[in-house]
JSON list of C-alpha atoms in Angstrom, two decimals:
[
{"chain": "A", "resi": 1, "resn": "ALA", "atom": "CA", "xyz": [0.00, 0.00, 0.00]},
{"chain": "A", "resi": 2, "resn": "SER", "atom": "CA", "xyz": [1.06, 3.53, -0.65]},
{"chain": "A", "resi": 3, "resn": "ALA", "atom": "CA", "xyz": [2.30, 5.58, 2.28]},
{"chain": "A", "resi": 4, "resn": "TYR", "atom": "CA", "xyz": [0.74, 8.73, 0.86]},
{"chain": "A", "resi": 5, "resn": "ILE", "atom": "CA", "xyz": [-2.31, 10.08, 2.67]},
{"chain": "A", "resi": 6, "resn": "SER", "atom": "CA", "xyz": [-5.44, 10.32, 0.50]},
{"chain": "A", "resi": 7, "resn": "GLU", "atom": "CA", "xyz": [-6.89, 13.79, 0.24]},
{"chain": "A", "resi": 8, "resn": "MET", "atom": "CA", "xyz": [-9.37, 15.95, -1.63]},
{"chain": "A", "resi": 9, "resn": "HIS", "atom": "CA", "xyz": [-8.26, 18.74, -3.98]},
{"chain": "A", "resi": 10, "resn": "ASP", "atom": "CA", "xyz": [-8.29, 21.32, -1.14]},
{"chain": "A", "resi": 11, "resn": "ASP", "atom": "CA", "xyz": [-5.88, 19.25, 1.04]},
{"chain": "A", "resi": 12, "resn": "ALA", "atom": "CA", "xyz": [-8.68, 17.85, 3.26]},
{"chain": "A", "resi": 13, "resn": "PRO", "atom": "CA", "xyz": [-7.77, 14.27, 4.30]},
{"chain": "A", "resi": 14, "resn": "CYS", "atom": "CA", "xyz": [-10.20, 11.74, 2.83]},
{"chain": "A", "resi": 15, "resn": "PHE", "atom": "CA", "xyz": [-10.03, 8.01, 3.53]},
{"chain": "A", "resi": 16, "resn": "THR", "atom": "CA", "xyz": [-13.50, 6.74, 2.56]},
{"chain": "A", "resi": 17, "resn": "ASN", "atom": "CA", "xyz": [-16.02, 7.02, -0.25]},
{"chain": "A", "resi": 18, "resn": "GLU", "atom": "CA", "xyz": [-18.33, 8.81, 2.21]},
{"chain": "A", "resi": 19, "resn": "CYS", "atom": "CA", "xyz": [-15.89, 11.70, 2.68]},
{"chain": "A", "resi": 20, "resn": "GLN", "atom": "CA", "xyz": [-15.78, 12.22, -1.08]},
{"chain": "A", "resi": 21, "resn": "ARG", "atom": "CA", "xyz": [-19.34, 13.51, -0.69]},
{"chain": "A", "resi": 22, "resn": "THR", "atom": "CA", "xyz": [-18.98, 15.35, 2.63]},
{"chain": "A", "resi": 23, "resn": "VAL", "atom": "CA", "xyz": [-15.40, 16.69, 2.76]},
{"chain": "A", "resi": 24, "resn": "GLY", "atom": "CA", "xyz": [-13.71, 19.34, 0.70]},
{"chain": "A", "resi": 25, "resn": "GLU", "atom": "CA", "xyz": [-14.83, 22.44, -1.15]},
{"chain": "A", "resi": 26, "resn": "VAL", "atom": "CA", "xyz": [-16.77, 22.26, -4.40]},
{"chain": "A", "resi": 27, "resn": "LEU", "atom": "CA", "xyz": [-14.56, 22.90, -7.38]},
{"chain": "A", "resi": 28, "resn": "THR", "atom": "CA", "xyz": [-16.13, 24.63, -10.37]},
{"chain": "A", "resi": 29, "resn": "ILE", "atom": "CA", "xyz": [-14.46, 23.73, -13.64]},
{"chain": "A", "resi": 30, "resn": "GLY", "atom": "CA", "xyz": [-15.20, 25.83, -16.69]},
{"chain": "A", "resi": 31, "resn": "GLU", "atom": "CA", "xyz": [-14.72, 25.12, -20.37]},
{"chain": "A", "resi": 32, "resn": "GLY", "atom": "CA", "xyz": [-11.28, 24.29, -21.62]},
{"chain": "A", "resi": 33, "resn": "THR", "atom": "CA", "xyz": [-8.41, 22.91, -19.60]},
{"chain": "A", "resi": 34, "resn": "THR", "atom": "CA", "xyz": [-8.14, 23.41, -15.85]},
{"chain": "A", "resi": 35, "resn": "GLU", "atom": "CA", "xyz": [-4.85, 22.61, -14.15]},
{"chain": "A", "resi": 36, "resn": "LEU", "atom": "CA", "xyz": [-5.08, 21.03, -10.73]},
{"chain": "A", "resi": 37, "resn": "ASN", "atom": "CA", "xyz": [-1.94, 19.90, -8.90]},
{"chain": "A", "resi": 38, "resn": "ALA", "atom": "CA", "xyz": [-1.70, 17.98, -5.65]},
{"chain": "A", "resi": 39, "resn": "ASP", "atom": "CA", "xyz": [0.96, 17.77, -2.96]},
{"chain": "A", "resi": 40, "resn": "LEU", "atom": "CA", "xyz": [0.36, 14.53, -1.08]},
{"chain": "A", "resi": 41, "resn": "GLU", "atom": "CA", "xyz": [1.82, 14.09, 2.37]},
{"chain": "A", "resi": 42, "resn": "TYR", "atom": "CA", "xyz": [3.74, 10.98, 3.29]},
{"chain": "A", "resi": 43, "resn": "GLY", "atom": "CA", "xyz": [1.94, 9.07, 6.02]},
{"chain": "A", "resi": 44, "resn": "ALA", "atom": "CA", "xyz": [2.42, 6.18, 8.39]},
{"chain": "A", "resi": 45, "resn": "VAL", "atom": "CA", "xyz": [1.95, 2.47, 7.65]},
{"chain": "A", "resi": 46, "resn": "LEU", "atom": "CA", "xyz": [1.75, -0.41, 10.13]},
{"chain": "A", "resi": 47, "resn": "THR", "atom": "CA", "xyz": [2.77, -3.92, 9.16]},
{"chain": "A", "resi": 48, "resn": "GLY", "atom": "CA", "xyz": [3.04, -7.03, 11.25]},
{"chain": "A", "resi": 49, "resn": "LYS", "atom": "CA", "xyz": [1.92, -10.55, 11.97]},
{"chain": "A", "resi": 50, "resn": "ILE", "atom": "CA", "xyz": [-0.67, -11.91, 14.39]},
{"chain": "A", "resi": 51, "resn": "VAL", "atom": "CA", "xyz": [0.01, -15.30, 15.95]},
{"chain": "A", "resi": 52, "resn": "ASP", "atom": "CA", "xyz": [-1.40, -17.60, 18.63]},
{"chain": "A", "resi": 53, "resn": "ALA", "atom": "CA", "xyz": [0.19, -16.78, 22.01]},
{"chain": "A", "resi": 54, "resn": "SER", "atom": "CA", "xyz": [0.36, -20.45, 23.01]},
{"chain": "A", "resi": 55, "resn": "ASP", "atom": "CA", "xyz": [3.09, -21.25, 20.49]},
{"chain": "A", "resi": 56, "resn": "GLY", "atom": "CA", "xyz": [4.10, -17.87, 19.03]},
{"chain": "A", "resi": 57, "resn": "VAL", "atom": "CA", "xyz": [4.04, -19.35, 15.52]},
{"chain": "A", "resi": 58, "resn": "THR", "atom": "CA", "xyz": [0.51, -20.34, 14.39]},
{"chain": "A", "resi": 59, "resn": "PRO", "atom": "CA", "xyz": [-1.15, -17.47, 12.47]},
{"chain": "A", "resi": 60, "resn": "VAL", "atom": "CA", "xyz": [-4.46, -16.19, 13.85]},
{"chain": "A", "resi": 61, "resn": "TYR", "atom": "CA", "xyz": [-6.92, -15.34, 11.05]},
{"chain": "A", "resi": 62, "resn": "PRO", "atom": "CA", "xyz": [-9.13, -13.40, 10.48]},
{"chain": "A", "resi": 63, "resn": "VAL", "atom": "CA", "xyz": [-8.27, -10.51, 12.79]},
{"chain": "A", "resi": 64, "resn": "LEU", "atom": "CA", "xyz": [-9.50, -6.94, 12.46]},
{"chain": "A", "resi": 65, "resn": "ILE", "atom": "CA", "xyz": [-6.70, -4.44, 13.01]},
{"chain": "A", "resi": 66, "resn": "ALA", "atom": "CA", "xyz": [-8.05, -0.97, 13.82]},
{"chain": "A", "resi": 67, "resn": "LEU", "atom": "CA", "xyz": [-6.50, 2.43, 14.43]},
{"chain": "A", "resi": 68, "resn": "ILE", "atom": "CA", "xyz": [-7.96, 4.16, 17.50]},
{"chain": "A", "resi": 69, "resn": "ASP", "atom": "CA", "xyz": [-7.94, 7.87, 18.36]},
{"chain": "A", "resi": 70, "resn": "PRO", "atom": "CA", "xyz": [-6.46, 7.86, 21.91]},
{"chain": "A", "resi": 71, "resn": "VAL", "atom": "CA", "xyz": [-8.40, 10.97, 22.98]},
{"chain": "A", "resi": 72, "resn": "THR", "atom": "CA", "xyz": [-11.91, 9.99, 21.89]},
{"chain": "A", "resi": 73, "resn": "GLY", "atom": "CA", "xyz": [-11.50, 6.20, 21.80]},
{"chain": "A", "resi": 74, "resn": "GLU", "atom": "CA", "xyz": [-13.16, 6.20, 18.39]},
{"chain": "A", "resi": 75, "resn": "GLN", "atom": "CA", "xyz": [-12.05, 3.71, 15.77]},
{"chain": "A", "resi": 76, "resn": "MET", "atom": "CA", "xyz": [-11.09, 5.33, 12.51]},
{"chain": "A", "resi": 77, "resn": "PRO", "atom": "CA", "xyz": [-13.28, 3.27, 10.15]},
{"chain": "A", "resi": 78, "resn": "GLN", "atom": "CA", "xyz": [-11.25, 4.46, 7.20]},
{"chain": "A", "resi": 79, "resn": "VAL", "atom": "CA", "xyz": [-8.08, 2.99, 8.72]},
{"chain": "A", "resi": 80, "resn": "ALA", "atom": "CA", "xyz": [-8.85, -0.65, 9.52]},
{"chain": "A", "resi": 81, "resn": "THR", "atom": "CA", "xyz": [-8.05, -3.91, 7.79]},
{"chain": "A", "resi": 82, "resn": "LEU", "atom": "CA", "xyz": [-8.28, -7.68, 8.09]},
{"chain": "A", "resi": 83, "resn": "ASN", "atom": "CA", "xyz": [-5.09, -9.68, 8.15]},
{"chain": "A", "resi": 84, "resn": "ARG", "atom": "CA", "xyz": [-4.20, -12.36, 5.60]},
{"chain": "A", "resi": 85, "resn": "PRO", "atom": "CA", "xyz": [-4.43, -16.14, 6.21]},
{"chain": "A", "resi": 86, "resn": "ASP", "atom": "CA", "xyz": [-0.68, -16.23, 6.95]},
{"chain": "A", "resi": 87, "resn": "GLY", "atom": "CA", "xyz": [-1.30, -13.77, 9.82]},
{"chain": "A", "resi": 88, "resn": "THR", "atom": "CA", "xyz": [0.35, -10.77, 8.17]},
{"chain": "A", "resi": 89, "resn": "TYR", "atom": "CA", "xyz": [-1.28, -7.38, 7.70]},
{"chain": "A", "resi": 90, "resn": "GLN", "atom": "CA", "xyz": [-0.61, -3.91, 6.36]},
{"chain": "A", "resi": 91, "resn": "LEU", "atom": "CA", "xyz": [-2.55, -0.89, 7.63]},
{"chain": "A", "resi": 92, "resn": "GLY", "atom": "CA", "xyz": [-2.16, 2.57, 6.13]},
{"chain": "A", "resi": 93, "resn": "ALA", "atom": "CA", "xyz": [-1.61, 5.22, 5.11]},
{"chain": "A", "resi": 94, "resn": "PHE", "atom": "CA", "xyz": [-2.69, 7.52, 7.91]},
{"chain": "A", "resi": 95, "resn": "PRO", "atom": "CA", "xyz": [-1.33, 10.69, 9.54]},
{"chain": "A", "resi": 96, "resn": "PRO", "atom": "CA", "xyz": [1.70, 10.05, 11.79]},
{"chain": "A", "resi": 97, "resn": "GLY", "atom": "CA", "xyz": [1.07, 10.79, 15.46]},
{"chain": "A", "resi": 98, "resn": "ASP", "atom": "CA", "xyz": [-0.30, 9.32, 18.67]},
{"chain": "A", "resi": 99, "resn": "TRP", "atom": "CA", "xyz": [-2.60, 6.33, 18.22]},
{"chain": "A", "resi": 100, "resn": "LYS", "atom": "CA", "xyz": [-3.77, 3.10, 19.80]},
{"chain": "A", "resi": 101, "resn": "VAL", "atom": "CA", "xyz": [-4.14, -0.14, 17.82]},
{"chain": "A", "resi": 102, "resn": "ARG", "atom": "CA", "xyz": [-6.76, -2.81, 18.53]},
{"chain": "A", "resi": 103, "resn": "PHE", "atom": "CA", "xyz": [-6.61, -6.44, 17.42]},
{"chain": "A", "resi": 104, "resn": "GLU", "atom": "CA", "xyz": [-9.96, -8.28, 17.37]},
{"chain": "A", "resi": 105, "resn": "GLY", "atom": "CA", "xyz": [-10.49, -11.85, 16.23]},
{"chain": "A", "resi": 106, "resn": "VAL", "atom": "CA", "xyz": [-13.57, -12.19, 14.03]},
{"chain": "A", "resi": 107, "resn": "GLU", "atom": "CA", "xyz": [-15.50, -15.07, 12.49]},
{"chain": "A", "resi": 108, "resn": "SER", "atom": "CA", "xyz": [-13.46, -18.28, 12.97]},
{"chain": "A", "resi": 109, "resn": "ALA", "atom": "CA", "xyz": [-10.97, -16.39, 15.21]},
{"chain": "A", "resi": 110, "resn": "SER", "atom": "CA", "xyz": [-13.64, -14.91, 17.52]},
{"chain": "A", "resi": 111, "resn": "ALA", "atom": "CA", "xyz": [-12.52, -17.22, 20.39]},
{"chain": "A", "resi": 112, "resn": "TYR", "atom": "CA", "xyz": [-9.38, -15.09, 20.71]},
{"chain": "A", "resi": 113, "resn": "ILE", "atom": "CA", "xyz": [-9.37, -12.26, 23.26]},
{"chain": "A", "resi": 114, "resn": "SER", "atom": "CA", "xyz": [-9.50, -8.80, 21.70]},
{"chain": "A", "resi": 115, "resn": "GLU", "atom": "CA", "xyz": [-6.61, -6.66, 22.86]},
{"chain": "A", "resi": 116, "resn": "MET", "atom": "CA", "xyz": [-4.87, -3.36, 22.43]},
{"chain": "A", "resi": 117, "resn": "HIS", "atom": "CA", "xyz": [-1.33, -3.23, 21.00]},
{"chain": "A", "resi": 118, "resn": "ASP", "atom": "CA", "xyz": [0.22, -3.46, 24.48]},
{"chain": "A", "resi": 119, "resn": "ASP", "atom": "CA", "xyz": [-1.58, -6.78, 25.27]},
{"chain": "A", "resi": 120, "resn": "ALA", "atom": "CA", "xyz": [-4.27, -5.08, 27.39]},
{"chain": "A", "resi": 121, "resn": "PRO", "atom": "CA", "xyz": [-7.57, -6.97, 26.93]},
{"chain": "A", "resi": 122, "resn": "CYS", "atom": "CA", "xyz": [-10.27, -4.85, 25.32]},
{"chain": "A", "resi": 123, "resn": "PHE", "atom": "CA", "xyz": [-13.84, -6.17, 24.95]},
{"chain": "A", "resi": 124, "resn": "THR", "atom": "CA", "xyz": [-15.83, -2.97, 24.33]},
{"chain": "A", "resi": 125, "resn": "ASN", "atom": "CA", "xyz": [-15.52, 0.24, 22.37]},
{"chain": "A", "resi": 126, "resn": "GLU", "atom": "CA", "xyz": [-15.26, 2.11, 25.70]},
{"chain": "A", "resi": 127, "resn": "CYS", "atom": "CA", "xyz": [-12.01, 0.35, 26.58]},
{"chain": "A", "resi": 128, "resn": "GLN", "atom": "CA", "xyz": [-10.45, 1.66, 23.39]},
{"chain": "A", "resi": 129, "resn": "ARG", "atom": "CA", "xyz": [-10.28, 5.05, 25.16]},
{"chain": "A", "resi": 130, "resn": "THR", "atom": "CA", "xyz": [-9.43, 3.90, 28.68]},
{"chain": "A", "resi": 131, "resn": "VAL", "atom": "CA", "xyz": [-7.20, 0.84, 28.14]},
{"chain": "A", "resi": 132, "resn": "GLY", "atom": "CA", "xyz": [-3.81, 0.57, 26.52]},
{"chain": "A", "resi": 133, "resn": "GLU", "atom": "CA", "xyz": [-0.85, 2.87, 26.19]},
{"chain": "A", "resi": 134, "resn": "VAL", "atom": "CA", "xyz": [-0.60, 5.52, 23.51]},
{"chain": "A", "resi": 135, "resn": "LEU", "atom": "CA", "xyz": [1.71, 4.54, 20.68]},
{"chain": "A", "resi": 136, "resn": "THR", "atom": "CA", "xyz": [3.56, 7.24, 18.72]},
{"chain": "A", "resi": 137, "resn": "ILE", "atom": "CA", "xyz": [3.71, 6.14, 15.10]},
{"chain": "A", "resi": 138, "resn": "GLY", "atom": "CA", "xyz": [6.06, 8.02, 12.83]},
{"chain": "A", "resi": 139, "resn": "GLU", "atom": "CA", "xyz": [6.17, 8.58, 9.10]},
{"chain": "A", "resi": 140, "resn": "GLY", "atom": "CA", "xyz": [6.98, 5.51, 7.01]},
{"chain": "A", "resi": 141, "resn": "THR", "atom": "CA", "xyz": [6.55, 1.86, 7.94]},
{"chain": "A", "resi": 142, "resn": "THR", "atom": "CA", "xyz": [6.39, 0.60, 11.54]},
{"chain": "A", "resi": 143, "resn": "MET", "atom": "CA", "xyz": [6.38, -3.12, 12.45]},
{"chain": "A", "resi": 144, "resn": "LEU", "atom": "CA", "xyz": [3.81, -4.10, 15.12]},
{"chain": "A", "resi": 145, "resn": "ASN", "atom": "CA", "xyz": [3.21, -7.79, 15.82]},
{"chain": "A", "resi": 146, "resn": "ALA", "atom": "CA", "xyz": [0.56, -9.28, 18.12]},
{"chain": "A", "resi": 147, "resn": "ASP", "atom": "CA", "xyz": [0.11, -12.58, 19.91]},
{"chain": "A", "resi": 148, "resn": "LEU", "atom": "CA", "xyz": [-3.51, -13.32, 20.84]},
{"chain": "A", "resi": 149, "resn": "GLU", "atom": "CA", "xyz": [-4.72, -15.69, 23.54]},
{"chain": "A", "resi": 150, "resn": "ILE", "atom": "CA", "xyz": [-7.80, -17.89, 23.36]},
{"chain": "A", "resi": 151, "resn": "GLY", "atom": "CA", "xyz": [-10.44, -16.86, 25.87]},
{"chain": "A", "resi": 152, "resn": "ALA", "atom": "CA", "xyz": [-12.90, -18.88, 27.89]},
{"chain": "A", "resi": 153, "resn": "THR", "atom": "CA", "xyz": [-16.14, -20.11, 26.33]},
{"chain": "A", "resi": 154, "resn": "LEU", "atom": "CA", "xyz": [-19.41, -20.38, 28.22]},
{"chain": "A", "resi": 155, "resn": "ILE", "atom": "CA", "xyz": [-21.96, -22.88, 26.95]},
{"chain": "A", "resi": 156, "resn": "GLY", "atom": "CA", "xyz": [-25.31, -23.95, 28.28]},
{"chain": "A", "resi": 157, "resn": "SER", "atom": "CA", "xyz": [-29.00, -23.95, 27.62]},
{"chain": "A", "resi": 158, "resn": "VAL", "atom": "CA", "xyz": [-31.99, -21.94, 28.76]},
{"chain": "A", "resi": 159, "resn": "THR", "atom": "CA", "xyz": [-35.06, -23.82, 29.93]},
{"chain": "A", "resi": 160, "resn": "ASP", "atom": "CA", "xyz": [-38.54, -22.82, 30.97]},
{"chain": "A", "resi": 161, "resn": "ALA", "atom": "CA", "xyz": [-38.73, -22.70, 34.78]}
]
């Protein structure tokens, strides 16, 4: 993936199709040729591998890797990805700065405990703001691996009393 941050013509960052409709100023183009140049900023990219903590080798798949704003605890929906079957992922590009990263097993990997990048368990969106240390991610590519643990499973049945 490119490490350049996507933007609209007026330099407003834009990561999703939704922002193409809601972000940026309207540009009126008349007849003839209109020149429009862009200066893209180089961003940050995370790469890594997610493995089972019990052996440190077996890939865990699929896992959602999400970038979290450390102030609001909000997940940036435009900066999230699923890893590949071999456990590797690449997330980016996004503005360098202070972030948190959440790893959440989904589908066949949902038995794994969701956690922040510093191994702090995180089961709700609220914990994205309150749990985990802030990670300063600089321009370019940063390696961030994760080892997830399998959680407990509760089974049973509900009967009419």
